[in-house]
Short mmCIF file of C-alpha atoms and ligand atoms in Angstrom, two decimals:
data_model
loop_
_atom_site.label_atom_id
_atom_site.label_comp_id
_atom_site.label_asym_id
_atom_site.label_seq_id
_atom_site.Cartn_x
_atom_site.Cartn_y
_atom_site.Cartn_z
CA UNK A 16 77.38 123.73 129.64
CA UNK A 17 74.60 126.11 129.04
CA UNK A 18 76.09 128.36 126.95
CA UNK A 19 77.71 126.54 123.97
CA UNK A 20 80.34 128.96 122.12
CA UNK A 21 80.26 129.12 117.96
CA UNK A 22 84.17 129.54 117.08
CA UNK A 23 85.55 129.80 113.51
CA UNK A 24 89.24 129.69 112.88
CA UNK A 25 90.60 130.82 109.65
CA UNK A 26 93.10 128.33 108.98
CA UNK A 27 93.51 124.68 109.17
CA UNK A 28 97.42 124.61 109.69
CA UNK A 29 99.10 122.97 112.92
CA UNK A 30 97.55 126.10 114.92
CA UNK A 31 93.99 125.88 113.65
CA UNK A 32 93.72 122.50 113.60
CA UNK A 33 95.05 122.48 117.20
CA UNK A 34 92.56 124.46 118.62
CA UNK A 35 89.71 123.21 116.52
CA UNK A 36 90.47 119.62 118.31
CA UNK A 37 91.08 121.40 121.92
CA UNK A 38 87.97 123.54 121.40
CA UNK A 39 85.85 120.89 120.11
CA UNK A 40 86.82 118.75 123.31
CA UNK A 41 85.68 121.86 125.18
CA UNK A 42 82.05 120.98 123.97
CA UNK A 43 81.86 124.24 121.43
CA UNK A 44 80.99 124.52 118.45
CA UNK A 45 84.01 125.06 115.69
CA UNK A 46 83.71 125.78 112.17
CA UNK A 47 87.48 126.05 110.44
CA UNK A 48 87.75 128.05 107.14
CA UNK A 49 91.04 127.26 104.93
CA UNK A 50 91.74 128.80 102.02
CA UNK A 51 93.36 126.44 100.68
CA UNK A 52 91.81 123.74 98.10
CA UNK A 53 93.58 121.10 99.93
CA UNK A 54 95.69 120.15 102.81
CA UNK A 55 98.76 119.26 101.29
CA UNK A 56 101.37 121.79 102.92
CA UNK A 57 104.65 121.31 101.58
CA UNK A 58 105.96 117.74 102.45
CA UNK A 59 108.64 118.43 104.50
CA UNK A 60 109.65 116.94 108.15
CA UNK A 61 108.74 118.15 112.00
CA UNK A 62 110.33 117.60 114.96
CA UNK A 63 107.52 116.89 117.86
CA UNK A 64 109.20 118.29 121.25
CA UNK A 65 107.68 116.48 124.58
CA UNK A 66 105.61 119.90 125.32
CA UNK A 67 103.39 119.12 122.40
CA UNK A 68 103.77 115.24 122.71
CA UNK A 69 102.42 115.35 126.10
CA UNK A 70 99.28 117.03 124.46
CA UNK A 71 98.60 115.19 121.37
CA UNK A 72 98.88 111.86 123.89
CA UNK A 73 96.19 113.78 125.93
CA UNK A 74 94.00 113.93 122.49
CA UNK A 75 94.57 109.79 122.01
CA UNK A 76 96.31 110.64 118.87
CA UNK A 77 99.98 108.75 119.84
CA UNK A 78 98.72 105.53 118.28
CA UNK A 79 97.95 107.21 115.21
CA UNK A 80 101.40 109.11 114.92
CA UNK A 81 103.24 105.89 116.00
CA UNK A 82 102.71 104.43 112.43
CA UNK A 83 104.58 107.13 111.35
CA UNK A 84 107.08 108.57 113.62
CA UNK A 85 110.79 108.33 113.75
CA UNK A 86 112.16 108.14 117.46
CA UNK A 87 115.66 109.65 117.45
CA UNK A 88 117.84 107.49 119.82
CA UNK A 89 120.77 109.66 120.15
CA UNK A 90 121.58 113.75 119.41
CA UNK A 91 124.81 114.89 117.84
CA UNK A 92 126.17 118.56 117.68
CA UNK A 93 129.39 118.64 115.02
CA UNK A 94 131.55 120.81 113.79
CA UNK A 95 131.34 121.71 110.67
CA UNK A 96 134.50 121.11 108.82
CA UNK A 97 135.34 117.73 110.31
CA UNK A 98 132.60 116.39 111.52
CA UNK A 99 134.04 116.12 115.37
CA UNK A 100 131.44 115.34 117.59
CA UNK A 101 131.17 118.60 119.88
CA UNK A 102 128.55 116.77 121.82
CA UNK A 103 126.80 113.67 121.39
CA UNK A 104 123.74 112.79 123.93
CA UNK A 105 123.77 108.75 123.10
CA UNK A 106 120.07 108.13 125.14
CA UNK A 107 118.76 111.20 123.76
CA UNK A 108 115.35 109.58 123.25
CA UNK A 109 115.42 107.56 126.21
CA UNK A 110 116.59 110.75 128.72
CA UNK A 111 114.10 112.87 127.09
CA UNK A 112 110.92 110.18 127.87
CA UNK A 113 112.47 109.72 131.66
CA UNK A 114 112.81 113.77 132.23
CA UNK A 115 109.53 114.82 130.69
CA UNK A 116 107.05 111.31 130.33
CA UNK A 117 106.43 112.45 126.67
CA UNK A 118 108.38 111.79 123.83
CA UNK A 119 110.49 113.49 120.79
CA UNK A 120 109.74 112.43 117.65
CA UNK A 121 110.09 113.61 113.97
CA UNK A 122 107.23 112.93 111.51
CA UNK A 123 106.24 114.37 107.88
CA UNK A 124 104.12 117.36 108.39
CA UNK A 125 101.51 116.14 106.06
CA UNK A 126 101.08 113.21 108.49
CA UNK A 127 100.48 115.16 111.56
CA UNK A 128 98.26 117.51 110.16
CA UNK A 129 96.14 114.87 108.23
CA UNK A 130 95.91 112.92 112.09
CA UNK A 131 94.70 116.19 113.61
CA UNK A 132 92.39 116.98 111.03
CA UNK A 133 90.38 113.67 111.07
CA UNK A 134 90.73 114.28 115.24
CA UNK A 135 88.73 117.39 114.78
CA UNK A 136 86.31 116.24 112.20
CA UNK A 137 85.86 113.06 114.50
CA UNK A 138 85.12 115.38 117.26
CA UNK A 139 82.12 117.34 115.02
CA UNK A 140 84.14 120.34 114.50
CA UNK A 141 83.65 121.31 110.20
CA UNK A 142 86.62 122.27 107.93
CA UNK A 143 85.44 124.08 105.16
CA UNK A 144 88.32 123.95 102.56
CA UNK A 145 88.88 126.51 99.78
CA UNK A 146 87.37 129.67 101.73
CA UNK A 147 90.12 132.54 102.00
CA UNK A 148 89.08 135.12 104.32
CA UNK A 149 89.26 138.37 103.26
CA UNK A 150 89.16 140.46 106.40
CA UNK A 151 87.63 140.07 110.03
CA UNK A 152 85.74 142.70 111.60
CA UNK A 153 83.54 144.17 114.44
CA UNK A 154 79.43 144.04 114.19
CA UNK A 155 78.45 147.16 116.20
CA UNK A 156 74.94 146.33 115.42
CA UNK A 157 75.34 142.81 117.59
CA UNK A 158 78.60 143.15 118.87
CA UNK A 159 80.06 139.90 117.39
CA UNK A 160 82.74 139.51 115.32
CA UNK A 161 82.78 138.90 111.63
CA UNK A 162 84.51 137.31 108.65
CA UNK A 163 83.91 138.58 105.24
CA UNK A 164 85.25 136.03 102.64
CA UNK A 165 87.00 136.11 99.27
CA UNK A 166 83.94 135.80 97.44
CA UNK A 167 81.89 138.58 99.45
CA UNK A 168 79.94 135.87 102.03
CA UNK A 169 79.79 137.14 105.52
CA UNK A 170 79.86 134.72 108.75
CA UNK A 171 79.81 135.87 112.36
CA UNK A 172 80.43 133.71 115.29
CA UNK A 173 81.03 134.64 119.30
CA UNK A 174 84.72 134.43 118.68
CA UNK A 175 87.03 134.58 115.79
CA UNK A 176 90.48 132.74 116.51
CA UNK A 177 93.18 133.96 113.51
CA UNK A 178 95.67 131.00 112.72
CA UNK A 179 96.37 132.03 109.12
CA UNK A 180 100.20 131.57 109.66
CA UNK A 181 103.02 133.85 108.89
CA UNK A 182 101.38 136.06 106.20
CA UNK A 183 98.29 136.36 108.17
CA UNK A 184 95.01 138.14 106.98
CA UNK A 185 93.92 138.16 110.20
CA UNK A 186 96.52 139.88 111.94
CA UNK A 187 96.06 143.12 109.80
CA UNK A 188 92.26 142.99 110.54
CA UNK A 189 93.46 143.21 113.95
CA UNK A 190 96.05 146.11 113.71
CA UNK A 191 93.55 147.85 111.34
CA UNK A 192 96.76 148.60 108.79
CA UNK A 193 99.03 146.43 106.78
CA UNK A 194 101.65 144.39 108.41
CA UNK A 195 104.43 142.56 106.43
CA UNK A 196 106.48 139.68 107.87
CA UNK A 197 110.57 140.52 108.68
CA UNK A 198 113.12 138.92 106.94
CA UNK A 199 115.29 137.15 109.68
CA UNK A 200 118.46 137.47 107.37
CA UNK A 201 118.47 133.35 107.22
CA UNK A 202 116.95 131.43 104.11
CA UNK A 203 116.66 127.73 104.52
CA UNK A 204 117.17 124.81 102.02
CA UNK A 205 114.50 122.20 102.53
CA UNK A 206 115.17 118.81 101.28
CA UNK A 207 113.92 115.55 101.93
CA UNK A 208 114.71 112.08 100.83
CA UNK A 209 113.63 108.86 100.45
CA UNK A 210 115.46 105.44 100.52
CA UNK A 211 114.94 104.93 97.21
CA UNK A 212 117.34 108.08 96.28
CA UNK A 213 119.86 106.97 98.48
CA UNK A 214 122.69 104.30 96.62
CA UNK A 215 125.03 104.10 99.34
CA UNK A 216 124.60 101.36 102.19
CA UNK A 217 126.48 103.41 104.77
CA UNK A 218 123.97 106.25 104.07
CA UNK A 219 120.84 103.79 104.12
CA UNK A 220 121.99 102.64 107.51
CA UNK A 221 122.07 106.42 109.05
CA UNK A 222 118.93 107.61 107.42
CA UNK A 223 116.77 103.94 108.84
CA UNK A 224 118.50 103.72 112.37
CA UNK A 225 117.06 107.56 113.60
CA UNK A 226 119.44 109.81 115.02
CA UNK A 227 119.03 113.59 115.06
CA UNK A 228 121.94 115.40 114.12
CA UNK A 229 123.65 119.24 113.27
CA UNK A 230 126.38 120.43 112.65
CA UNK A 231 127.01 124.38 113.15
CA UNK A 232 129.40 126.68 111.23
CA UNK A 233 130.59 129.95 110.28
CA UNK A 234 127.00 131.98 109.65
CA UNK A 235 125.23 128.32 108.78
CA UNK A 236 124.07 124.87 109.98
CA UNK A 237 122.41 122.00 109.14
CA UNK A 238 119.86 119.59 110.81
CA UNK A 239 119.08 116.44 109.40
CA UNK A 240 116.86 113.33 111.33
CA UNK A 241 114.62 110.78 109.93
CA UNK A 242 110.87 110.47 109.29
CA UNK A 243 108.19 107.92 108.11
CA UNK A 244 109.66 105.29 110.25
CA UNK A 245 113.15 105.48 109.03
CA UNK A 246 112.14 105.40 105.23
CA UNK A 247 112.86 109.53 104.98
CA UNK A 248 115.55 111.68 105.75
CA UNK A 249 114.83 115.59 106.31
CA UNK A 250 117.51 117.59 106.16
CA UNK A 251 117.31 121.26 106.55
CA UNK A 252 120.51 123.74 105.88
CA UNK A 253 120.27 127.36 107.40
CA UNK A 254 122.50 129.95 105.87
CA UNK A 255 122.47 133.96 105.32
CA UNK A 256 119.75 135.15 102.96
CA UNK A 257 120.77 135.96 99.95
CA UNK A 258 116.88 136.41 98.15
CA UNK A 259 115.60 139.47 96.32
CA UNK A 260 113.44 140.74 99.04
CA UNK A 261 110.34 140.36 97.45
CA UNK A 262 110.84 136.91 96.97
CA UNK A 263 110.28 134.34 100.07
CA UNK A 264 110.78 131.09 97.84
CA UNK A 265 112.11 129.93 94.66
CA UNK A 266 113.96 126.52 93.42
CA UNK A 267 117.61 126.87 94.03
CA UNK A 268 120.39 125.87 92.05
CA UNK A 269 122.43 122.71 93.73
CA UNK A 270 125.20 123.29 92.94
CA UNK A 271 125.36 126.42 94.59
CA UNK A 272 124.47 124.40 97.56
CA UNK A 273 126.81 122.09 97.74
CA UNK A 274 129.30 124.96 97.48
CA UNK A 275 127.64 126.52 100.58
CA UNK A 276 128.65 123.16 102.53
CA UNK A 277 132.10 122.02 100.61
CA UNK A 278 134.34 120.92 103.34
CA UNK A 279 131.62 120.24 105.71
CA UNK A 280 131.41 116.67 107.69
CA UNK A 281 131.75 114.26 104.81
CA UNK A 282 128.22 112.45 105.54
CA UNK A 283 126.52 115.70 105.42
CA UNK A 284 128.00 116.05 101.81
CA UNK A 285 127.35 112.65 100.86
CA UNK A 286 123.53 113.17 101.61
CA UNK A 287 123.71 116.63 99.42
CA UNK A 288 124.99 114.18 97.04
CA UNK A 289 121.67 112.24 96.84
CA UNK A 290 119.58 115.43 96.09
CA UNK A 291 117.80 116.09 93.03
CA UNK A 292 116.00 119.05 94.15
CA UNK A 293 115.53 121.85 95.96
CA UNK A 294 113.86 125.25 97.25
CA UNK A 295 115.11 127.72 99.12
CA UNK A 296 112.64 129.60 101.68
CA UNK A 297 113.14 132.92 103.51
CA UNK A 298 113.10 132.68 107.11
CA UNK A 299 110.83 135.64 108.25
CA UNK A 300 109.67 136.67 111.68
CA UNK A 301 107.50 139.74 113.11
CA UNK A 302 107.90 142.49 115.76
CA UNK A 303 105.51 141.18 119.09
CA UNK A 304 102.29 142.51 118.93
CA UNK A 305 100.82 144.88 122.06
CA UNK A 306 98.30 142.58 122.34
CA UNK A 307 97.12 139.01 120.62
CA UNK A 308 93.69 140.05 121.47
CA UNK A 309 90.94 142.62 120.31
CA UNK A 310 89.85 145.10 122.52
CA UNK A 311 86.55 143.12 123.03
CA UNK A 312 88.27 139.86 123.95
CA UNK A 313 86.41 137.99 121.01
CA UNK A 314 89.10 137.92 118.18
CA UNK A 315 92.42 136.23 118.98
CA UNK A 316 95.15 135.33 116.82
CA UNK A 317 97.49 131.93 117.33
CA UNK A 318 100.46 130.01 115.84
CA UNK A 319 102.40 131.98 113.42
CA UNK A 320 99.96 134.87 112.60
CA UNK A 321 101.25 136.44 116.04
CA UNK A 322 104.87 134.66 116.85
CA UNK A 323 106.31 133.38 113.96
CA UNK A 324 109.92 132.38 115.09
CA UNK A 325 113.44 130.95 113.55
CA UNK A 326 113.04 126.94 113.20
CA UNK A 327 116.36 126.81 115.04
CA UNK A 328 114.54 125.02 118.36
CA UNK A 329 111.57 123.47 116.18
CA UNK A 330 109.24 125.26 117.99
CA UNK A 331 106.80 127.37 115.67
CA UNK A 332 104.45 124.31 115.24
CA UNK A 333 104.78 122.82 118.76
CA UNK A 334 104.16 126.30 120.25
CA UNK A 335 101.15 126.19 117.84
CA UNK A 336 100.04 123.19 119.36
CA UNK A 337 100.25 124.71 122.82
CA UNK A 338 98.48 127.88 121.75
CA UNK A 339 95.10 125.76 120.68
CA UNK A 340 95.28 123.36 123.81
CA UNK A 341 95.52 126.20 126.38
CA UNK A 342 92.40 128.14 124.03
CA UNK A 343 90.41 125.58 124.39
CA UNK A 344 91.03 124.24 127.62
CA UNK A 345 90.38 127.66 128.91
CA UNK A 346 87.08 127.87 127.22
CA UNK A 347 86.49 124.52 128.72
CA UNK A 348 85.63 126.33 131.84
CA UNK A 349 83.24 128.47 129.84
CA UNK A 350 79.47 128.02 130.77
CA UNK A 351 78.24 131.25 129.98
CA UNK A 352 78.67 133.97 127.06
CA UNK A 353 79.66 136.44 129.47
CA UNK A 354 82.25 134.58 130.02
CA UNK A 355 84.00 134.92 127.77
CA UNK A 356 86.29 138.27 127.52
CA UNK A 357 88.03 136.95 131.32
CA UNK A 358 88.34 133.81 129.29
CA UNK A 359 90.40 134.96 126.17
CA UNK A 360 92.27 137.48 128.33
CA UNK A 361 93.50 134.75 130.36
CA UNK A 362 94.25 132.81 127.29
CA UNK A 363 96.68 135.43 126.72
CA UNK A 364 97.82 136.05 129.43
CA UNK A 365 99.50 132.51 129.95
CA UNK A 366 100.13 132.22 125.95
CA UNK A 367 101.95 135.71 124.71
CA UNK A 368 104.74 135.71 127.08
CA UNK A 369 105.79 132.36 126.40
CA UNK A 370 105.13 132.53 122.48
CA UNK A 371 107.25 135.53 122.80
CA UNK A 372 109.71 134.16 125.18
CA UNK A 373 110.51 130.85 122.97
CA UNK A 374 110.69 133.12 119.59
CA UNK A 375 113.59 134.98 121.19
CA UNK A 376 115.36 131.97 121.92
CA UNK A 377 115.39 130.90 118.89
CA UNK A 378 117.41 134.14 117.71
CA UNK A 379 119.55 133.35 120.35
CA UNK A 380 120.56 129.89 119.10
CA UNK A 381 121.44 131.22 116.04
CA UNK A 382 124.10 133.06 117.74
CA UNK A 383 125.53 129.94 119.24
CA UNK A 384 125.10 127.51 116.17
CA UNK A 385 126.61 130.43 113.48
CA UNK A 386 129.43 131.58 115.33
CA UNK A 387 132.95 132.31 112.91
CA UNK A 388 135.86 130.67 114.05
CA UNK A 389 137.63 132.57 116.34
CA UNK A 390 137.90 133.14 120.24
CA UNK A 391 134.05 132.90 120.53
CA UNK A 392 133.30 129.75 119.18
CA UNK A 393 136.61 128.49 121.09
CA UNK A 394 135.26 129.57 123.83
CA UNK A 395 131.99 128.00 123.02
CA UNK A 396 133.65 124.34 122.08
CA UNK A 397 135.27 124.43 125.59
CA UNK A 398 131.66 124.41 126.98
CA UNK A 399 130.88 121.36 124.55
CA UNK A 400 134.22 119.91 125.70
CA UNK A 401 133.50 120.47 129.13
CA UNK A 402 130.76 117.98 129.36
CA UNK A 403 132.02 114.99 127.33
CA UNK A 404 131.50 111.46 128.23
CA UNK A 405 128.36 112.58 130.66
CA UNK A 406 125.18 111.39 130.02
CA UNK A 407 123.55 114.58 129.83
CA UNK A 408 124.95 118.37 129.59
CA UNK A 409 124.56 119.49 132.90
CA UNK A 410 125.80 123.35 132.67
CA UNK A 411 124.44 125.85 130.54
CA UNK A 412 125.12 124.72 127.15
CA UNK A 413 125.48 126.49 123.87
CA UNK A 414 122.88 123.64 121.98
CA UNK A 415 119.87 124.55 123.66
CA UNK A 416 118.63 121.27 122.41
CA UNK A 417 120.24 119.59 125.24
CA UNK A 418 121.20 122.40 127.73
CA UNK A 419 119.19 121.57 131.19
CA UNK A 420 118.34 124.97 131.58
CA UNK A 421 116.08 126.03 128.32
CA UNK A 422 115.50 122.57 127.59
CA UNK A 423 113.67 122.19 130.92
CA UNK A 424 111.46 125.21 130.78
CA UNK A 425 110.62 124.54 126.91
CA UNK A 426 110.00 120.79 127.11
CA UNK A 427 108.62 120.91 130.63
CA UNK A 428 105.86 122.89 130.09
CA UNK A 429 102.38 121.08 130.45
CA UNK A 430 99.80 123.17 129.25
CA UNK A 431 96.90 120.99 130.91
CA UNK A 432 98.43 121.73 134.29
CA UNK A 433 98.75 125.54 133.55
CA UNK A 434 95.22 126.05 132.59
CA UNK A 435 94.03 124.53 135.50
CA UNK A 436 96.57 126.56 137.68
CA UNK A 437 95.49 129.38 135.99
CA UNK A 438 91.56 129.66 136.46
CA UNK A 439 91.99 128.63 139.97
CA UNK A 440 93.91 131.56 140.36
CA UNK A 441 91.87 133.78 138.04
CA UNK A 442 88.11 132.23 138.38
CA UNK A 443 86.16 133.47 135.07
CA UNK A 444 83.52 133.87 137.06
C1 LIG B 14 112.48 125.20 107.47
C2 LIG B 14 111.46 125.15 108.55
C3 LIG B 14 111.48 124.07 109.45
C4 LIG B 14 110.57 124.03 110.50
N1 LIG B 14 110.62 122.98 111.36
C5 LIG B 14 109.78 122.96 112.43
C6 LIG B 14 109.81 121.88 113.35
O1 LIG B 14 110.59 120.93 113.19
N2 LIG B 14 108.98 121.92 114.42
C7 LIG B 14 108.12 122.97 114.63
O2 LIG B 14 107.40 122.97 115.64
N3 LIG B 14 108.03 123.99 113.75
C8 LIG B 14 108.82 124.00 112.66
N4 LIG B 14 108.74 125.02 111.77
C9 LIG B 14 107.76 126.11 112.01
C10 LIG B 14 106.37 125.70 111.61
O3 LIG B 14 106.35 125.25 110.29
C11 LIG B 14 105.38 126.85 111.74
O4 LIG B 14 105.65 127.60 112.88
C12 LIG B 14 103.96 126.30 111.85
O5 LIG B 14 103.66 125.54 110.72
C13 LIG B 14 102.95 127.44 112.00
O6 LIG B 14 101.66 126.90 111.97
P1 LIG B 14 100.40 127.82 111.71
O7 LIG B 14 99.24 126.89 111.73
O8 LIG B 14 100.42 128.98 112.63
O9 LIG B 14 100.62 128.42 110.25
P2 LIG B 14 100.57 127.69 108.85
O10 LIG B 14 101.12 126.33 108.93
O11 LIG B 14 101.18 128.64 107.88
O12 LIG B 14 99.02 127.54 108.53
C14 LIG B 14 98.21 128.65 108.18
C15 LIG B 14 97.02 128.13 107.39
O13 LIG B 14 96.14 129.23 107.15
C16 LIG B 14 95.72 129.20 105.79
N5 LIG B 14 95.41 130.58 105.40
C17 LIG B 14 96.26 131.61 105.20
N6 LIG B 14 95.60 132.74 104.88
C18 LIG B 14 94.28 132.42 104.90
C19 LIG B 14 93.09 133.15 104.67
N7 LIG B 14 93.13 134.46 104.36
N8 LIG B 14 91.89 132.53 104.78
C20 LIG B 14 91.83 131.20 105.10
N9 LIG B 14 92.93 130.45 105.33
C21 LIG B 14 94.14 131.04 105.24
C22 LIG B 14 96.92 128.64 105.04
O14 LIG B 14 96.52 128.08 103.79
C23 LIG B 14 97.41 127.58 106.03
O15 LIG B 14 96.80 126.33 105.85
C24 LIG B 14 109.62 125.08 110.67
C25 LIG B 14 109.58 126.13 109.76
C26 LIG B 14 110.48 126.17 108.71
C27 LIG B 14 110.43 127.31 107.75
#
């Protein structure tokens, strides 16, 4: 390389700390500024689809996660009042290694961003903690982009990447006005446990033998699957919003919880038994952006800044993780300064209309996991009933999870392969 890029990200989330690794790999130079003091985000679990897998294997980092990781064997879809098995997929784990050579795992967040952290540090990149940006901006004097900080301190490097997440600084910089996040009309009840909380043997058993499970209801659902090597269960329960507006989290009363799920599957109550405590967070979302790119192709914004979705596929941090490997991977083939605009305007080009593409899904498997009981869901429980006893769905299924269609095109995507693809179609130079 001749020309050797200076990038700083603003934000060390998934996103950030995604394409500071995939950047730094690219040779460049990467300078991360987080806000926050430390990275602690909210403990709470992550399910690891193969699309990412396949990268962070790519980065060396499987060993790493494998101290960690739970490996769900099998996937169940139930109904919600008895607990019927709609669909069960018993070599879940095993038919999603064969299909896509990458697995599906669940981990604690805190894990995987504290493995891709020291990855980036390892690789020279610098993570400067406890420096909020203020707002980025255009240098017509040199034509670079800037970043003023929170405590007035300007920086400037050839290209500003935004991956400040759902509330994002960076994406109003871009726009040039303010830009709040959407409510989606969902909240979401966090919890996670550990053994330790758990009395009951049965209950011990599910939560260290990993098996990812949900079970869908009238305008709600639940998802629950292990973490930390089968010492912590995650369980996550999606129902209608019912927060002030100006308020996107707060504790939440458990009782009122419970009531939310009384009559549900008896193990699902059982493990709302075990809980102590809980938040509830709104589920937000945006309106797609024209573009994820300034008009001089040196400011982009990743992750959730510019497609925050529904966590109904688990795909706002995996899609995260693809945003950063394709950046830097495309400025892998990045020699020269000039470069540089063909470079980030391919980035988007294969990035937005996936990022947009997957965030719609997600809407769209809320329809098919909330449905009332009636003639729709009937009709949608003779498509689960349609395929019992095979191995794998193999008709367009209502649990996208397992449905060959979506599941192919959102787990099969290798985003080495379509970087390379891409500049040999679209040379940068
Ligand atoms: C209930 C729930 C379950 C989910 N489960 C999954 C799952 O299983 N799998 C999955 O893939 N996704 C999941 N997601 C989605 C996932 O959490 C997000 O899509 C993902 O974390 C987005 O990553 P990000 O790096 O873009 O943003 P963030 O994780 O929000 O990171 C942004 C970072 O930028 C920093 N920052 C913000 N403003 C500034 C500033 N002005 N200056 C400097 N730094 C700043 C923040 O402190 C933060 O560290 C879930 C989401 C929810 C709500």
């Amino acid at each position: 390389m001749t020309d050797k890029l200076s990038i700083i990200i603003v934000g060390a989330g998934i996103a950030g700390l995604s394409a500071a690794v995939s950047c730094a790999l690219a040779g460049h130079s990467v300078i991360v500024l987080e806000g926050a003091t430390e990275l602690a985000e909210i403990g709470a679990g992550f399910q690891i689809t193969p699309n990412a897998t396949k990268i962070l294997q790519r980065w060396g980092l499987e060993g790493e996660m494998k101290k960690t990781w739970a490996m769900p064997s099998s996937c169940t879809v139930h109904r919600y009042a008895d607990g019927k098995a709609l669909w069960h997929e018993a070599n879940f784990a095993k038919n999603i290694q064969r299909k896509y050579e990458a697995p599906f795992v669940d981990m604690h967040r805190v894990d995987m961003q504290k493995i891709l952290y020291d990855k980036a540090v390892e690789l020279g990149a610098e993570v400067r903690l406890d420096h909020k940006i203020k707002e980025v901006r255009m240098n017509d004097e040199h034509g670079l982009p800037e970043l003023e900080q929170m405590d007035g301190t300007v920086l400037s490097g050839d290209l500003v990447v935004g991956a400040d997440g759902l509330w994002s600084r960076c994406r109003e910089s871009m726009l040039g006005s303010k830009d709040q996040p959407l409510p989606t009309g969902d909240l979401a009840y966090r919890i996670v446990l550990t053994l330790d909380q758990i009395q009951d043997e049965e209950l011990k058993q599910f939560v260290s033998n990993p098996t990812l499970h949900f079970w869908i209801g009238p305008k709600a659902h639940a998802v629950g699957y292990s973490m930390k090597s089968g010492t912590m269960y995650n369980l996550v329960l999606l129902v209608p919003d019912d927060l002030p507006p100006e308020v996107s989290r707060r504790p939440a009363s458990i009782d009122e919880m419970k009531q939310l799920f009384e009559g549900w599957d008896p193990i699902l109550t059982r493990l709302l038994g075990c809980v102590t405590t809980v938040d509830k967070w709104k589920l937000m979302h945006r309106a797609e952006l024209e573009s994820w790119t300034n008009k001089e192709k040196n400011f982009v914004l990743i992750g959730d800044s510019c497609h925050p979705m529904l966590p109904y596929l688990a795909q706002g941090a995996n899609s995260s993780i693809e945003d950063g490997c394709v950046l830097g991977r495309v400025l892998s083939y990045v020699t020269r300064r000039e470069q540089l605009p063909r470079a980030v305007e391919l980035f988007e080009k294969l990035r937005k209309s996936r990022g947009e593409k997957v965030a719609r899904e997600t809407f769209l498997q809320r329809h098919d996991f909330h449905m009332e009981d009636g003639p729709e869901q009937q009709a949608r429980d003779k498509i689960f009933d349609s395929q019992q006893g095979k191995e794998e769905a193999e008709v367009k299924f209502p649990s996208r999870w397992n449905c060959p269609e979506v599941q192919s095109w959102l787990y099969g995507y290798d985003a080495y392969q379509e970087v390379v693809k891409a500049v040999k179609q679209h040379p940068l130079s």
